[in-house]
Structure formats: C-alpha cells, structure tokens
Amino acid sequence: MADTTTTEPEQTGPAGQPSLKRVMGSKLLLFFVVGDIIGTGVYALTGQVAGRVGGALWLPFLLAFVVAFMTAFSYLELVGKYPQAAGAALYTHKAFKIRFLTFMVAFAVMCSGITSASSAAKAFGDTYLAEFITAPMPLVAILFVIGLALINFRGVAESVKTNVVLTCIEIGGLLIIIGVGVWAVLNGNGDASRLTQFDTENQTMLVAITSATSLAFFAMVGFEDSVNMAEECKDPIRIFPKAMLWGMVIAATIYILVSVTSSLLVPADDLEAAKSSALLKVLDVGAPGFPREVFSAIGLFAVINSALINMLMASRLLYGMANQRIIPKQLGTVHPFRRSPWVAIIFTSLIAIGLVSFVDIGVLGGTTALLLLVVFAIVNVAVLVLRKEKAAHKHFKAPTVIPILAAIFCVYLVTPLSGRPARDYTVAAILLAVGLVLWGINWLVMRATHSEADRQPIEPPVG
C-alpha cells in the first residue's frame, strides 16, 4: 500500500460549473462507509438469511464480507488513481471505452441506490413510523423522499454530519441486540448447537451456504458508494484506504455478532417467520421487558440514514457521469452557493418518488444484489486492465491475485449455481430492458444537443 499526503486540487464540473465542496475528512468518510453498509440491511435480512441457511447464519455474513472486502481493494486502487465522482461507471469507461457499457453500469448502480432509498422510505412509513402514528402511504414515503432531497441540497457537510449522528444511533441499536445476547448467554440461555446447523432440506449444504451468501451480500454493499463522494473528500488518495477497509471490518464484526446472537437465542424457523422483525423477536426472547418502542425508534433512524446515503450516492453518480459527457451535461449543474449537484438531486428524487408511489419495491432487493455483483465483477476486471495506465502520483495498489479471486467469486454468486432464485433474473432482464430504452433516449438527446467535439469525454485533471 502506497500513501501520499498530496491534496488533490479541486475540480470543476461540466461547462465550468463550480466544484463540489471538499468537506469530508477521514473520520466523516469512515462514518459514511459504516453507515452505508449497516443501513437497513441487517435489520431486514437476518430472518431471510436464516431461512436459507439455517442456524449457521453467521457464515453467509462472513463469506459476504470476504468477497466484498476483496472487491474493495479494486475500488481503492481505482479511486486512488482517479479521485473523481461516478465510481464504477468512471472506471468502466476508462478501462473499456464502451459508452453503452458505461451507461448500463451507471444505470445498475443508480438503480441500487434509488431502490434502496425507496425501500427505506416505505419501511419508514409502513413499519417503524406505524409503531407510533397512523399515516397514509405513499404520502409519508413521498414526503420522506422530499425531506432527504432538501438535506441533500442543503449541502454535503450537513448531510454527512447528519449521517454521523444517525450511524451512531443505528449502531447503538445493534449493540443492544449484542448486549442482550451476551446477557442471556451469561444467564444460561441460548443454544450453541444452532451455530453449526445447516438447512439441507431439498438442497445441498453448498447451495444452502451460497444461496444465503448471495442474499447476505446485499447487507455488505454500500462501501462502493463512498467512491462517488471522492470529489467531496479532503485528500481522497490518502484517506480512502484506511476509512473504507476499517469501515468494512467494523460493519462485518457487528453483523457477525448480531447473527451469532440471533441464532443462539431464536431457532432459524422462528427467525424466518418473523421476517423483517427478526431482531425484535431476538429482543423479545433475550430481554422480554425491553420496550419495543425504543428499538422501533432506532430502526426509524436507521432507515433515514440508509436512504440519505443512497440518495447522496445516486446524485453524485449522475454528476460524475455528466462530467464525463456520458449523459447530458445539465445533470451536472452545481448550485453556486450550496455547491451541491441540484439538478441531479431533483432527478433522482423524482425517480424515487415514482418508485414509492407505483412499484412493489420488495421484488427488487435480490435483483439489485445481482446487478451489483455483475458491476463488482466488471470493476475487478477493470482494475487489471487499467494497470497499463500509470498515474502521475502514488496511490493504493491491490495485490493482483485479489481482484482475480474477487471477480471469480462475484461471477459465481451471479450464476444459478449459487442457488439464486429465477425471479431475480427475470426482474433483472426487465430492469436492463428499461436501461436499454433510457440509453436510446440518452443517445438521441446527446446527439441533438451537442456537437461531436462536445460529446467526447472531458476528463478533469487528476493532479
């Protein structure tokens, strides 16, 4: 790992737009990574993972962490080399120079962020807020998205500071679950034999593990969102490696402790039956007198944080794509005073409002994980392709074997061999068809509004 203390110069957006505001240091970036990974994933997925693998539900979370951790090495090398917004789409464009592939990768990543935020918006109104008041849906979800957009527009400084507070609250909720488990075990409760139980009914042990891992992987994603914030970080080349890797380790440790606690206290069948309220079930068993409203309030803050970070990522992705002339430059417009990409914020918020109003978000979770695994495989290949392009500055470099293994594992988890349900592929095909239509529209718009010279990628200087 090579390091540098050279601060990157601020870059301008399309057509001389003001640069984004660099406010994130190493601590804020660490909280961003932890908050994005934890999000609502572990709150919602514990029961589903238990339903696929059985009592050994800690193992899929551990394996998902290993695959994600290896992929993070590729992201770190690339963000060190190209500290710009747009993340995976930027790396794909630089490696393969295929505008269609770049657009589809960006579309898949944007879908993951907006879908996750929309899911959180619905969970906010349907599950957690419902514990306290009764309010009409989807009105609550729409107002929720608008509120996020206002925070996002206000500026990245306010957004990431809000993230710090919300991340501390959601980690506190998971520490309550872990503490309840420790207390229960010390008092003679819990069944340690469940930790090695696998559900092999109608499936092999390998399929049980890989199927659960492909689902648990969705709980580990989020680390890749942080690279879209590179232009709002202070000295991104220096701070990214430690912040991302430590953030992933912290999140994975919490996940594994929560999954061990859940398995010790509650049988896998009961966790599966509890669905998204599996952790409330653990709380009821381990600490019957603990007020459920407290944990519901924590869950409320968790979904706010998850949605905020995902909408931040989606808007910065569009900004970066506009900066590279892959999509219309108007989407890269930066507000002169707030220094936030306000057109991209409005655009992504309108899509989220449409999703929470008309689409069954529940069917998109597995598909989102599928598309992200494909994106991760592409990034792991891209980092090797781009080795021939040397940077003028020192940066993190991943050992060659790690991207190779990460690409193989990601591809395996994409295939039916991993036990992935057929519905994921069907929905993915529909989403990609929508992306294809949007690519055609984008191509026509770009052709009509730009000269040939203007359509060529304009890459800001790196150093």
Short mmCIF file of C-alpha atoms in Angstrom, two decimals:
data_model
loop_
_atom_site.label_atom_id
_atom_site.label_comp_id
_atom_site.label_asym_id
_atom_site.label_seq_id
_atom_site.Cartn_x
_atom_site.Cartn_y
_atom_site.Cartn_z
CA MET A 1 0.00 0.00 0.00
CA ALA A 2 1.48 3.31 -1.05
CA ASP A 3 0.43 6.55 0.56
CA THR A 4 0.69 10.24 -0.17
CA THR A 5 0.00 13.48 1.60
CA THR A 6 -0.57 15.47 -1.56
CA THR A 7 -4.01 17.06 -1.61
CA GLU A 8 -5.80 16.85 -4.93
CA PRO A 9 -6.82 20.16 -6.49
CA GLU A 10 -10.49 20.95 -6.64
CA GLN A 11 -12.05 20.08 -9.99
CA THR A 12 -14.70 21.84 -11.97
CA GLY A 13 -17.90 20.31 -13.21
CA PRO A 14 -19.25 20.37 -16.76
CA ALA A 15 -19.09 23.67 -18.64
CA GLY A 16 -17.18 25.44 -15.88
CA GLN A 17 -19.64 24.63 -13.10
CA PRO A 18 -18.44 25.28 -9.54
CA SER A 19 -16.59 22.36 -7.97
CA LEU A 20 -18.19 20.25 -5.29
CA LYS A 21 -17.26 21.23 -1.76
CA ARG A 22 -14.49 19.20 -0.11
CA VAL A 23 -15.64 18.72 3.48
CA MET A 24 -15.12 15.02 4.26
CA GLY A 25 -12.03 14.06 6.21
CA SER A 26 -11.05 10.56 7.31
CA LYS A 27 -13.49 10.40 10.25
CA LEU A 28 -16.51 11.59 8.27
CA LEU A 29 -15.62 9.16 5.48
CA LEU A 30 -15.34 6.30 7.98
CA PHE A 31 -18.80 7.07 9.34
CA PHE A 32 -20.12 7.31 5.77
CA VAL A 33 -18.82 3.81 4.96
CA VAL A 34 -20.08 2.24 8.20
CA GLY A 35 -23.47 3.96 7.98
CA ASP A 36 -23.94 2.98 4.34
CA ILE A 37 -23.09 -0.68 4.88
CA ILE A 38 -25.13 -1.18 8.05
CA GLY A 39 -28.15 0.78 6.83
CA THR A 40 -31.33 -1.27 6.99
CA GLY A 41 -29.75 -4.49 5.66
CA VAL A 42 -29.10 -6.37 8.88
CA TYR A 43 -32.40 -5.17 10.35
CA ALA A 44 -34.32 -6.67 7.43
CA LEU A 45 -32.23 -9.62 6.20
CA THR A 46 -31.45 -11.64 9.34
CA GLY A 47 -34.66 -13.66 9.12
CA GLN A 48 -34.36 -14.25 5.37
CA VAL A 49 -30.75 -15.45 5.62
CA ALA A 50 -31.71 -17.81 8.45
CA GLY A 51 -34.48 -19.20 6.24
CA ARG A 52 -31.95 -20.14 3.55
CA VAL A 53 -29.03 -21.49 5.57
CA GLY A 54 -30.42 -22.46 8.99
CA GLY A 55 -28.86 -21.70 12.37
CA ALA A 56 -25.36 -21.11 10.94
CA LEU A 57 -26.48 -17.73 9.61
CA TRP A 58 -23.22 -16.11 10.74
CA LEU A 59 -21.34 -17.95 7.96
CA PRO A 60 -23.06 -16.26 4.96
CA PHE A 61 -22.41 -12.85 6.51
CA LEU A 62 -18.74 -13.76 6.98
CA LEU A 63 -18.37 -15.04 3.40
CA ALA A 64 -20.19 -11.99 2.01
CA PHE A 65 -17.72 -9.82 3.90
CA VAL A 66 -14.73 -11.70 2.43
CA VAL A 67 -15.97 -11.23 -1.16
CA ALA A 68 -16.86 -7.58 -0.56
CA PHE A 69 -13.55 -6.93 1.21
CA MET A 70 -11.56 -8.27 -1.76
CA THR A 71 -13.63 -6.18 -4.18
CA ALA A 72 -12.94 -3.12 -2.01
CA PHE A 73 -9.24 -3.46 -2.87
CA SER A 74 -10.08 -2.88 -6.53
CA TYR A 75 -12.18 0.17 -5.69
CA LEU A 76 -9.38 1.56 -3.54
CA GLU A 77 -6.79 1.25 -6.28
CA LEU A 78 -9.11 2.93 -8.77
CA VAL A 79 -10.31 5.76 -6.53
CA GLY A 80 -6.66 6.44 -5.65
CA LYS A 81 -5.83 6.56 -9.33
CA TYR A 82 -8.91 8.56 -10.39
CA PRO A 83 -10.26 10.52 -7.37
CA GLN A 84 -13.41 11.69 -9.18
CA ALA A 85 -17.15 11.15 -8.84
CA ALA A 86 -19.01 8.43 -10.82
CA GLY A 87 -17.24 5.42 -9.27
CA ALA A 88 -17.77 2.13 -11.11
CA ALA A 89 -19.11 3.87 -14.22
CA LEU A 90 -15.98 6.03 -14.46
CA TYR A 91 -13.69 3.01 -14.07
CA THR A 92 -15.65 1.04 -16.66
CA HIS A 93 -15.42 3.92 -19.13
CA LYS A 94 -11.69 4.35 -18.65
CA ALA A 95 -10.99 0.62 -18.94
CA PHE A 96 -13.20 -0.41 -21.86
CA LYS A 97 -14.12 2.87 -23.68
CA ILE A 98 -17.60 1.46 -24.47
CA ARG A 99 -20.16 4.18 -23.79
CA PHE A 100 -23.08 1.73 -23.80
CA LEU A 101 -21.41 -0.48 -21.15
CA THR A 102 -20.57 2.61 -19.10
CA PHE A 103 -24.17 3.77 -19.24
CA MET A 104 -25.55 0.35 -18.22
CA VAL A 105 -23.12 0.07 -15.31
CA ALA A 106 -24.13 3.55 -14.15
CA PHE A 107 -27.79 2.60 -14.56
CA ALA A 108 -27.34 -0.55 -12.45
CA VAL A 109 -25.54 1.35 -9.68
CA MET A 110 -28.10 4.16 -9.75
CA CYS A 111 -30.91 1.58 -9.55
CA SER A 112 -29.29 0.03 -6.49
CA GLY A 113 -29.09 3.37 -4.70
CA ILE A 114 -32.53 4.68 -5.57
CA THR A 115 -34.20 1.31 -4.96
CA SER A 116 -32.55 1.02 -1.55
CA ALA A 117 -33.61 4.55 -0.66
CA SER A 118 -37.16 3.89 -1.87
CA SER A 119 -37.32 0.67 0.15
CA ALA A 120 -36.18 2.62 3.21
CA ALA A 121 -38.84 5.26 2.53
CA LYS A 122 -41.56 2.60 2.51
CA ALA A 123 -40.13 0.92 5.61
CA PHE A 124 -40.14 4.31 7.31
CA GLY A 125 -43.89 4.70 6.83
CA ASP A 126 -45.12 1.10 6.83
CA THR A 127 -43.07 -0.43 9.64
CA TYR A 128 -41.32 1.90 12.04
CA LEU A 129 -43.43 5.07 11.98
CA ALA A 130 -46.54 2.87 12.21
CA GLU A 131 -45.43 1.89 15.73
CA PHE A 132 -46.15 5.46 16.82
CA ILE A 133 -48.70 7.04 14.49
CA THR A 134 -51.01 6.06 11.64
CA ALA A 135 -50.37 7.97 8.44
CA PRO A 136 -51.39 7.44 4.81
CA MET A 137 -49.00 5.71 2.43
CA PRO A 138 -47.44 6.51 -0.01
CA LEU A 139 -47.82 10.14 1.13
CA VAL A 140 -45.44 9.57 4.04
CA ALA A 141 -42.86 7.95 1.75
CA ILE A 142 -43.11 10.84 -0.74
CA LEU A 143 -42.66 13.44 2.00
CA PHE A 144 -39.76 11.34 3.30
CA VAL A 145 -38.00 11.48 -0.10
CA ILE A 146 -38.60 15.23 -0.37
CA GLY A 147 -37.08 15.71 3.08
CA LEU A 148 -34.00 13.76 2.03
CA ALA A 149 -33.69 15.88 -1.11
CA LEU A 150 -33.75 19.07 0.97
CA ILE A 151 -30.98 17.78 3.25
CA ASN A 152 -29.00 16.67 0.21
CA PHE A 153 -29.45 20.07 -1.47
CA ARG A 154 -28.52 21.91 1.71
CA GLY A 155 -25.00 20.58 1.25
CA VAL A 156 -22.70 17.63 1.77
CA ALA A 157 -21.40 18.99 5.08
CA GLU A 158 -24.87 18.96 6.62
CA SER A 159 -25.63 15.57 5.06
CA VAL A 160 -22.54 13.77 6.32
CA LYS A 161 -22.84 15.30 9.79
CA THR A 162 -26.42 14.06 9.92
CA ASN A 163 -25.06 10.67 8.86
CA VAL A 164 -22.65 10.63 11.83
CA VAL A 165 -25.50 11.09 14.31
CA LEU A 166 -27.76 8.54 12.62
CA THR A 167 -24.94 6.00 12.26
CA CYS A 168 -24.23 6.21 15.99
CA ILE A 169 -27.93 5.62 16.71
CA GLU A 170 -28.24 2.59 14.41
CA ILE A 171 -25.02 1.06 15.74
CA GLY A 172 -26.45 1.59 19.21
CA GLY A 173 -29.49 -0.47 18.25
CA LEU A 174 -27.33 -3.36 17.10
CA LEU A 175 -25.18 -3.12 20.22
CA ILE A 176 -28.38 -3.51 22.24
CA ILE A 177 -29.05 -6.79 20.41
CA ILE A 178 -25.49 -7.97 21.03
CA GLY A 179 -25.65 -6.93 24.70
CA VAL A 180 -28.95 -8.78 25.14
CA GLY A 181 -27.34 -11.88 23.67
CA VAL A 182 -24.33 -11.69 25.98
CA TRP A 183 -26.61 -11.20 28.99
CA ALA A 184 -28.83 -14.11 28.02
CA VAL A 185 -25.88 -16.47 27.44
CA LEU A 186 -24.26 -15.50 30.76
CA ASN A 187 -27.55 -16.40 32.43
CA GLY A 188 -27.59 -19.86 30.87
CA ASN A 189 -29.90 -19.15 27.95
CA GLY A 190 -29.17 -19.82 24.30
CA ASP A 191 -28.41 -22.96 22.31
CA ALA A 192 -24.86 -23.01 20.92
CA SER A 193 -25.59 -26.11 18.80
CA ARG A 194 -27.66 -23.96 16.41
CA LEU A 195 -24.49 -22.17 15.26
CA THR A 196 -23.47 -25.25 13.24
CA GLN A 197 -26.92 -26.24 11.95
CA PHE A 198 -27.49 -26.07 8.19
CA ASP A 199 -30.81 -26.30 6.36
CA THR A 200 -30.14 -29.15 3.91
CA GLU A 201 -33.79 -29.97 3.23
CA ASN A 202 -34.21 -30.11 -0.57
CA GLN A 203 -30.74 -28.63 -1.11
CA THR A 204 -27.08 -29.41 -0.57
CA MET A 205 -25.04 -27.71 2.12
CA LEU A 206 -23.06 -25.83 -0.55
CA VAL A 207 -26.23 -24.43 -2.14
CA ALA A 208 -27.60 -23.51 1.29
CA ILE A 209 -24.44 -21.55 2.07
CA THR A 210 -24.00 -19.86 -1.32
CA SER A 211 -27.71 -19.03 -1.64
CA ALA A 212 -27.66 -17.37 1.78
CA THR A 213 -24.36 -15.65 0.95
CA SER A 214 -25.78 -14.15 -2.25
CA LEU A 215 -28.56 -12.67 -0.10
CA ALA A 216 -26.32 -11.60 2.78
CA PHE A 217 -24.07 -9.88 0.24
CA PHE A 218 -26.75 -7.22 -0.14
CA ALA A 219 -26.17 -6.32 3.51
CA MET A 220 -22.43 -5.79 2.84
CA VAL A 221 -22.79 -3.47 -0.14
CA GLY A 222 -22.52 0.24 0.41
CA PHE A 223 -18.75 0.55 0.67
CA GLU A 224 -18.70 1.21 -3.09
CA ASP A 225 -20.99 4.22 -2.69
CA SER A 226 -18.24 6.14 -0.94
CA VAL A 227 -16.07 6.42 -4.08
CA ASN A 228 -18.80 8.57 -5.64
CA MET A 229 -18.01 11.12 -2.92
CA ALA A 230 -14.31 11.37 -3.86
CA GLU A 231 -14.62 14.96 -5.09
CA GLU A 232 -16.07 15.98 -1.72
CA CYS A 233 -13.27 14.39 0.32
CA LYS A 234 -10.17 16.13 1.60
CA ASP A 235 -7.11 14.34 0.24
CA PRO A 236 -9.06 11.28 -1.04
CA ILE A 237 -5.93 9.42 -2.16
CA ARG A 238 -4.62 9.33 1.40
CA ILE A 239 -7.77 8.80 3.48
CA PHE A 240 -9.74 6.26 1.43
CA PRO A 241 -7.78 3.02 2.14
CA LYS A 242 -7.98 3.17 5.94
CA ALA A 243 -11.51 4.59 6.05
CA MET A 244 -13.02 2.04 3.67
CA LEU A 245 -11.25 -1.06 5.00
CA TRP A 246 -11.76 -0.21 8.66
CA GLY A 247 -15.37 0.71 7.97
CA MET A 248 -15.98 -2.68 6.39
CA VAL A 249 -14.29 -4.52 9.26
CA ILE A 250 -16.40 -2.64 11.83
CA ALA A 251 -19.64 -3.32 9.95
CA ALA A 252 -18.82 -7.01 9.37
CA THR A 253 -17.89 -7.53 13.04
CA ILE A 254 -21.23 -6.08 14.14
CA TYR A 255 -23.08 -8.22 11.57
CA ILE A 256 -21.43 -11.44 12.70
CA LEU A 257 -22.03 -10.71 16.39
CA VAL A 258 -25.69 -9.90 15.70
CA SER A 259 -26.15 -13.07 13.63
CA VAL A 260 -24.49 -15.23 16.32
CA THR A 261 -26.72 -13.65 18.97
CA SER A 262 -29.83 -14.20 16.87
CA SER A 263 -29.00 -17.85 16.25
CA LEU A 264 -28.17 -18.52 19.90
CA LEU A 265 -31.47 -17.15 21.17
CA VAL A 266 -34.01 -17.93 18.42
CA PRO A 267 -34.41 -21.03 16.19
CA ALA A 268 -33.90 -20.39 12.47
CA ASP A 269 -37.54 -21.22 11.63
CA ASP A 270 -38.76 -18.59 14.08
CA LEU A 271 -36.35 -16.01 12.69
CA GLU A 272 -37.60 -16.74 9.17
CA ALA A 273 -41.23 -16.47 10.28
CA ALA A 274 -40.53 -13.08 11.90
CA LYS A 275 -39.25 -11.76 8.52
CA SER A 276 -38.16 -8.10 8.78
CA SER A 277 -38.90 -8.01 12.52
CA ALA A 278 -36.44 -10.85 13.29
CA LEU A 279 -34.31 -8.66 15.55
CA LEU A 280 -37.38 -7.60 17.51
CA LYS A 281 -38.01 -11.33 18.04
CA VAL A 282 -34.46 -11.70 19.38
CA LEU A 283 -35.08 -8.78 21.71
CA ASP A 284 -38.35 -10.29 22.97
CA VAL A 285 -36.66 -13.61 23.76
CA GLY A 286 -33.45 -12.24 25.27
CA ALA A 287 -34.94 -9.28 27.16
CA PRO A 288 -38.73 -9.66 27.42
CA GLY A 289 -39.11 -6.46 29.43
CA PHE A 290 -37.24 -4.25 26.98
CA PRO A 291 -39.61 -1.69 25.40
CA ARG A 292 -40.10 -2.47 21.70
CA GLU A 293 -40.76 1.21 21.01
CA VAL A 294 -37.13 2.07 21.74
CA PHE A 295 -35.85 -0.39 19.16
CA SER A 296 -38.51 0.72 16.67
CA ALA A 297 -37.33 4.32 17.10
CA ILE A 298 -33.77 3.20 16.41
CA GLY A 299 -34.98 1.38 13.30
CA LEU A 300 -36.65 4.62 12.23
CA PHE A 301 -33.32 6.44 12.34
CA ALA A 302 -31.58 3.54 10.59
CA VAL A 303 -33.83 3.74 7.53
CA ILE A 304 -33.42 7.53 7.39
CA ASN A 305 -29.64 7.12 7.34
CA SER A 306 -29.70 4.38 4.72
CA ALA A 307 -31.93 6.40 2.43
CA LEU A 308 -29.93 9.62 2.87
CA ILE A 309 -26.62 7.98 1.96
CA ASN A 310 -28.08 6.20 -1.05
CA MET A 311 -29.61 9.39 -2.42
CA LEU A 312 -26.30 11.20 -1.89
CA MET A 313 -24.56 8.49 -3.90
CA ALA A 314 -27.11 8.43 -6.72
CA SER A 315 -26.97 12.20 -7.26
CA ARG A 316 -23.15 12.24 -7.24
CA LEU A 317 -23.09 9.37 -9.71
CA LEU A 318 -25.16 11.39 -12.18
CA TYR A 319 -22.97 14.43 -11.57
CA GLY A 320 -19.86 12.41 -12.36
CA MET A 321 -21.44 10.91 -15.50
CA ALA A 322 -22.36 14.38 -16.74
CA ASN A 323 -18.80 15.47 -16.01
CA GLN A 324 -17.59 12.68 -18.32
CA ARG A 325 -20.13 13.65 -21.05
CA ILE A 326 -21.84 10.25 -20.88
CA ILE A 327 -25.20 11.85 -20.06
CA PRO A 328 -26.49 15.40 -20.72
CA LYS A 329 -24.27 17.99 -19.06
CA GLN A 330 -27.29 19.69 -17.46
CA LEU A 331 -27.41 16.84 -14.91
CA GLY A 332 -24.01 18.00 -13.67
CA THR A 333 -25.22 21.51 -12.79
CA VAL A 334 -23.88 22.59 -9.39
CA HIS A 335 -25.62 25.22 -7.25
CA PRO A 336 -23.32 28.25 -7.00
CA PHE A 337 -23.92 28.80 -3.27
CA ARG A 338 -24.75 25.37 -1.81
CA ARG A 339 -22.13 23.64 -4.05
CA SER A 340 -24.43 20.63 -4.42
CA PRO A 341 -25.47 18.97 -7.75
CA TRP A 342 -29.05 20.23 -7.51
CA VAL A 343 -30.34 19.07 -10.91
CA ALA A 344 -29.14 15.50 -10.22
CA ILE A 345 -30.72 15.66 -6.76
CA ILE A 346 -34.09 16.64 -8.23
CA PHE A 347 -33.85 13.99 -10.97
CA THR A 348 -33.02 11.10 -8.61
CA SER A 349 -35.63 12.25 -6.08
CA LEU A 350 -38.35 12.24 -8.75
CA ILE A 351 -37.42 8.65 -9.68
CA ALA A 352 -37.58 7.63 -6.02
CA ILE A 353 -41.00 9.28 -5.65
CA GLY A 354 -42.21 7.33 -8.69
CA LEU A 355 -40.94 4.06 -7.22
CA VAL A 356 -42.55 4.52 -3.82
CA SER A 357 -45.81 5.55 -5.50
CA PHE A 358 -46.25 2.86 -8.13
CA VAL A 359 -43.74 -0.04 -7.80
CA ASP A 360 -43.60 -3.04 -5.49
CA ILE A 361 -40.13 -2.37 -4.10
CA GLY A 362 -40.00 -5.73 -2.32
CA VAL A 363 -39.28 -7.67 -5.53
CA LEU A 364 -36.20 -5.57 -6.39
CA GLY A 365 -33.91 -6.39 -3.45
CA GLY A 366 -32.46 -9.66 -4.75
CA THR A 367 -32.21 -8.25 -8.26
CA THR A 368 -30.32 -5.22 -7.01
CA ALA A 369 -27.77 -7.51 -5.34
CA LEU A 370 -27.50 -9.48 -8.60
CA LEU A 371 -26.79 -6.37 -10.68
CA LEU A 372 -24.26 -5.07 -8.16
CA LEU A 373 -22.39 -8.38 -8.23
CA VAL A 374 -22.12 -8.01 -12.02
CA VAL A 375 -20.84 -4.45 -11.55
CA PHE A 376 -18.30 -5.65 -8.98
CA ALA A 377 -17.06 -8.33 -11.38
CA ILE A 378 -16.57 -5.65 -14.07
CA VAL A 379 -14.68 -3.37 -11.64
CA ASN A 380 -12.40 -6.25 -10.59
CA VAL A 381 -11.51 -6.80 -14.25
CA ALA A 382 -11.23 -3.05 -14.93
CA VAL A 383 -8.56 -2.58 -12.26
CA LEU A 384 -6.36 -5.12 -14.05
CA VAL A 385 -6.99 -3.59 -17.48
CA LEU A 386 -6.08 -0.13 -16.18
CA ARG A 387 -2.74 -1.28 -14.78
CA LYS A 388 -1.26 -0.27 -18.15
CA GLU A 389 -2.31 3.35 -17.47
CA LYS A 390 0.07 4.80 -14.91
CA ALA A 391 -0.90 7.64 -12.59
CA ALA A 392 1.42 10.58 -12.00
CA HIS A 393 1.00 10.23 -8.24
CA LYS A 394 1.45 7.43 -5.70
CA HIS A 395 -1.70 5.55 -4.72
CA PHE A 396 -3.01 2.33 -3.18
CA LYS A 397 -2.34 -0.78 -5.28
CA ALA A 398 -4.11 -4.10 -4.74
CA PRO A 399 -2.17 -7.39 -4.93
CA THR A 400 -3.00 -8.83 -8.39
CA VAL A 401 -4.43 -12.10 -7.07
CA ILE A 402 -7.15 -10.33 -5.06
CA PRO A 403 -9.09 -8.76 -8.00
CA ILE A 404 -8.84 -12.06 -9.87
CA LEU A 405 -10.32 -14.08 -6.99
CA ALA A 406 -12.93 -11.40 -6.28
CA ALA A 407 -14.08 -11.43 -9.92
CA ILE A 408 -14.42 -15.23 -9.87
CA PHE A 409 -16.42 -15.21 -6.62
CA CYS A 410 -18.69 -12.39 -7.84
CA VAL A 411 -19.43 -14.22 -11.10
CA TYR A 412 -20.17 -17.44 -9.20
CA LEU A 413 -22.67 -15.67 -6.93
CA VAL A 414 -24.36 -14.27 -10.05
CA THR A 415 -24.92 -17.69 -11.64
CA PRO A 416 -27.78 -20.12 -10.85
CA LEU A 417 -25.14 -22.43 -9.31
CA SER A 418 -25.27 -20.24 -6.21
CA GLY A 419 -28.94 -21.11 -5.67
CA ARG A 420 -30.21 -17.70 -6.74
CA PRO A 421 -33.97 -17.77 -7.48
CA ALA A 422 -35.15 -17.44 -11.10
CA ARG A 423 -37.21 -14.35 -10.23
CA ASP A 424 -34.02 -12.33 -9.74
CA TYR A 425 -33.00 -12.95 -13.36
CA THR A 426 -36.46 -12.13 -14.69
CA VAL A 427 -36.62 -8.80 -12.88
CA ALA A 428 -33.00 -8.05 -13.86
CA ALA A 429 -33.88 -8.59 -17.53
CA ILE A 430 -36.79 -6.15 -17.19
CA LEU A 431 -34.59 -3.53 -15.50
CA LEU A 432 -31.90 -3.90 -18.14
CA ALA A 433 -34.55 -3.51 -20.85
CA VAL A 434 -35.58 -0.24 -19.19
CA GLY A 435 -31.92 0.77 -19.13
CA LEU A 436 -31.65 -0.03 -22.83
CA VAL A 437 -34.60 2.25 -23.60
CA LEU A 438 -33.07 5.02 -21.48
CA TRP A 439 -29.76 4.55 -23.30
CA GLY A 440 -31.56 5.11 -26.62
CA ILE A 441 -33.24 8.25 -25.31
CA ASN A 442 -29.95 9.50 -23.87
CA TRP A 443 -28.18 8.86 -27.19
CA LEU A 444 -30.78 10.86 -29.08
CA VAL A 445 -30.63 13.73 -26.58
CA MET A 446 -26.84 13.83 -26.65
CA ARG A 447 -26.82 13.72 -30.44
CA ALA A 448 -29.35 16.53 -30.70
CA THR A 449 -27.85 18.89 -28.13
CA HIS A 450 -24.09 18.53 -28.51
CA SER A 451 -21.57 18.80 -31.27
CA GLU A 452 -19.32 15.85 -31.98
CA ALA A 453 -16.47 17.53 -30.11
CA ASP A 454 -18.65 18.22 -27.08
CA ARG A 455 -19.75 14.59 -26.94
CA GLN A 456 -16.22 13.40 -26.37
CA PRO A 457 -15.36 12.62 -22.72
CA ILE A 458 -13.72 15.55 -20.98
CA GLU A 459 -11.74 14.29 -18.04
CA PRO A 460 -10.72 16.73 -15.33
CA PRO A 461 -7.04 16.71 -14.40
CA VAL A 462 -6.12 14.29 -11.62
CA GLY A 463 -3.02 16.05 -10.39
#
